[in-house]
């Protein structure tokens, strides 16, 4: 043990309760130990050991070998470990599965890069092979297009463009859903569907029912389901599937979801529409700004019914036991299966 050359002094009274006593011996140079000296250690390690009785400057105090219960005269300072891997290994659980380090910054950079490349059109391969099609497919498409032309002429042969139906009220809000027809051979029918805002399958759109819209719906009747929506159906469509079209020259994704009233105010604030409820009111009442609102709203991208299509054929009209055509107020029950 290292000798103590400082003058003997007694510890403060407050620190005596926290002392740790050890057995030490007081010896003269060249002599065997004569008696035991009482030495204590104060609670704060930086103050060092203190003797409980006076010790001369030329005397040496040594520790008896094997009689010290714990080393109290030498303290190693607590050094904070700067290596996180060593700290993890120190406190590792023996039966725990091996963990993997994850870099949040690397994941964020990869996600930003993936989102940026999502809207970049990939070039077509130079050696792309053309798919071989049998002549029977072209003949079948031609026959389907011919049947559509005959059907359209048959519908308007007697009444003309003025379709009369007691159940249909012009000027009301209608909800149109394209439920079939991934590829339509008749170009005229495809042009009308695109003009109505239904260029793809499983799309829905709000329209104001006029004589022209009624005539177009009659021409594409086997491919659409339409009727009068309630306020609950309109609210669910806007809140769940509402999207904005991008402005001209605007970069980024093609569709922007409706997530806040601030977006509605930025788009329709000049029309007096400052929140989503004002937007719903404009759609339900078919207000004066209905056409401007529907031009900015994107078509609703939906899915097939939850329980699937029933035994009725999708191409047959509802009046003869099918799924297509006008449904009136029953379209709300149908949209409960879609939403």
PDB file of N, CA and C in Angstrom, residues 28 31 40 51 53 70 88 101 146 151 155 175 182 231 238 269 301 305:
ATOM      1  N   UNK A  28       7.229   1.270  12.286  1.00  0.00           N
ATOM      2  CA  UNK A  28       8.416   2.109  12.166  1.00  0.00           C
ATOM      3  C   UNK A  28       9.304   1.542  11.067  1.00  0.00           C
ATOM      4  N   UNK A  31      10.977  -2.125  11.250  1.00  0.00           N
ATOM      5  CA  UNK A  31      10.380  -2.854  12.363  1.00  0.00           C
ATOM      6  C   UNK A  31       9.120  -3.578  11.891  1.00  0.00           C
ATOM      7  N   UNK A  40     -10.091   5.436   7.720  1.00  0.00           N
ATOM      8  CA  UNK A  40     -11.435   5.458   7.114  1.00  0.00           C
ATOM      9  C   UNK A  40     -11.383   6.123   5.750  1.00  0.00           C
ATOM     10  N   UNK A  51      -7.006   9.210   8.578  1.00  0.00           N
ATOM     11  CA  UNK A  51      -6.695   8.424   9.785  1.00  0.00           C
ATOM     12  C   UNK A  51      -7.578   8.868  10.930  1.00  0.00           C
ATOM     13  N   UNK A  53      -6.632   8.540  14.055  1.00  0.00           N
ATOM     14  CA  UNK A  53      -5.757   8.938  15.163  1.00  0.00           C
ATOM     15  C   UNK A  53      -4.512   9.604  14.579  1.00  0.00           C
ATOM     16  N   UNK A  70     -12.474  -5.055   0.986  1.00  0.00           N
ATOM     17  CA  UNK A  70     -12.634  -4.467  -0.334  1.00  0.00           C
ATOM     18  C   UNK A  70     -11.595  -3.361  -0.511  1.00  0.00           C
ATOM     19  N   UNK A  88     -23.369  -1.992 -25.980  1.00  0.00           N
ATOM     20  CA  UNK A  88     -24.411  -2.974 -26.271  1.00  0.00           C
ATOM     21  C   UNK A  88     -23.973  -4.380 -25.878  1.00  0.00           C
ATOM     22  N   UNK A 101     -28.405  -3.507 -36.758  1.00  0.00           N
ATOM     23  CA  UNK A 101     -28.369  -2.065 -36.732  1.00  0.00           C
ATOM     24  C   UNK A 101     -29.120  -1.504 -37.938  1.00  0.00           C
ATOM     25  N   UNK A 146     -69.693  -4.445 -83.754  1.00  0.00           N
ATOM     26  CA  UNK A 146     -70.849  -4.390 -84.646  1.00  0.00           C
ATOM     27  C   UNK A 146     -72.155  -4.528 -83.858  1.00  0.00           C
ATOM     28  N   UNK A 151     -77.065  -2.064 -81.289  1.00  0.00           N
ATOM     29  CA  UNK A 151     -77.801  -1.776 -80.047  1.00  0.00           C
ATOM     30  C   UNK A 151     -78.073  -0.287 -79.896  1.00  0.00           C
ATOM     31  N   UNK A 155     -81.818   1.552 -79.801  1.00  0.00           N
ATOM     32  CA  UNK A 155     -82.311   2.326 -78.653  1.00  0.00           C
ATOM     33  C   UNK A 155     -82.848   3.692 -79.062  1.00  0.00           C
ATOM     34  N   UNK A 175     -74.528   9.375 -59.703  1.00  0.00           N
ATOM     35  CA  UNK A 175     -73.238   8.713 -59.481  1.00  0.00           C
ATOM     36  C   UNK A 175     -73.114   7.579 -60.483  1.00  0.00           C
ATOM     37  N   UNK A 182     -62.680  -3.947 -69.596  1.00  0.00           N
ATOM     38  CA  UNK A 182     -61.288  -3.505 -69.597  1.00  0.00           C
ATOM     39  C   UNK A 182     -60.855  -3.067 -70.987  1.00  0.00           C
ATOM     40  N   UNK A 231     -76.477  11.570 -49.188  1.00  0.00           N
ATOM     41  CA  UNK A 231     -75.411  12.374 -48.588  1.00  0.00           C
ATOM     42  C   UNK A 231     -74.358  11.485 -47.922  1.00  0.00           C
ATOM     43  N   UNK A 238     -65.921  11.093 -50.858  1.00  0.00           N
ATOM     44  CA  UNK A 238     -65.003  12.233 -50.819  1.00  0.00           C
ATOM     45  C   UNK A 238     -63.960  12.048 -49.727  1.00  0.00           C
ATOM     46  N   UNK A 269     -61.118  28.421 -53.004  1.00  0.00           N
ATOM     47  CA  UNK A 269     -61.380  29.594 -52.165  1.00  0.00           C
ATOM     48  C   UNK A 269     -61.999  30.737 -52.942  1.00  0.00           C
ATOM     49  N   UNK A 301     -61.237   6.075 -57.645  1.00  0.00           N
ATOM     50  CA  UNK A 301     -60.708   4.748 -57.976  1.00  0.00           C
ATOM     51  C   UNK A 301     -61.181   3.763 -56.913  1.00  0.00           C
ATOM     52  N   UNK A 305     -67.053  -5.264 -55.576  1.00  0.00           N
ATOM     53  CA  UNK A 305     -67.803  -5.466 -54.331  1.00  0.00           C
ATOM     54  C   UNK A 305     -67.137  -6.477 -53.412  1.00  0.00           C
TER      55      UNK A 305
END
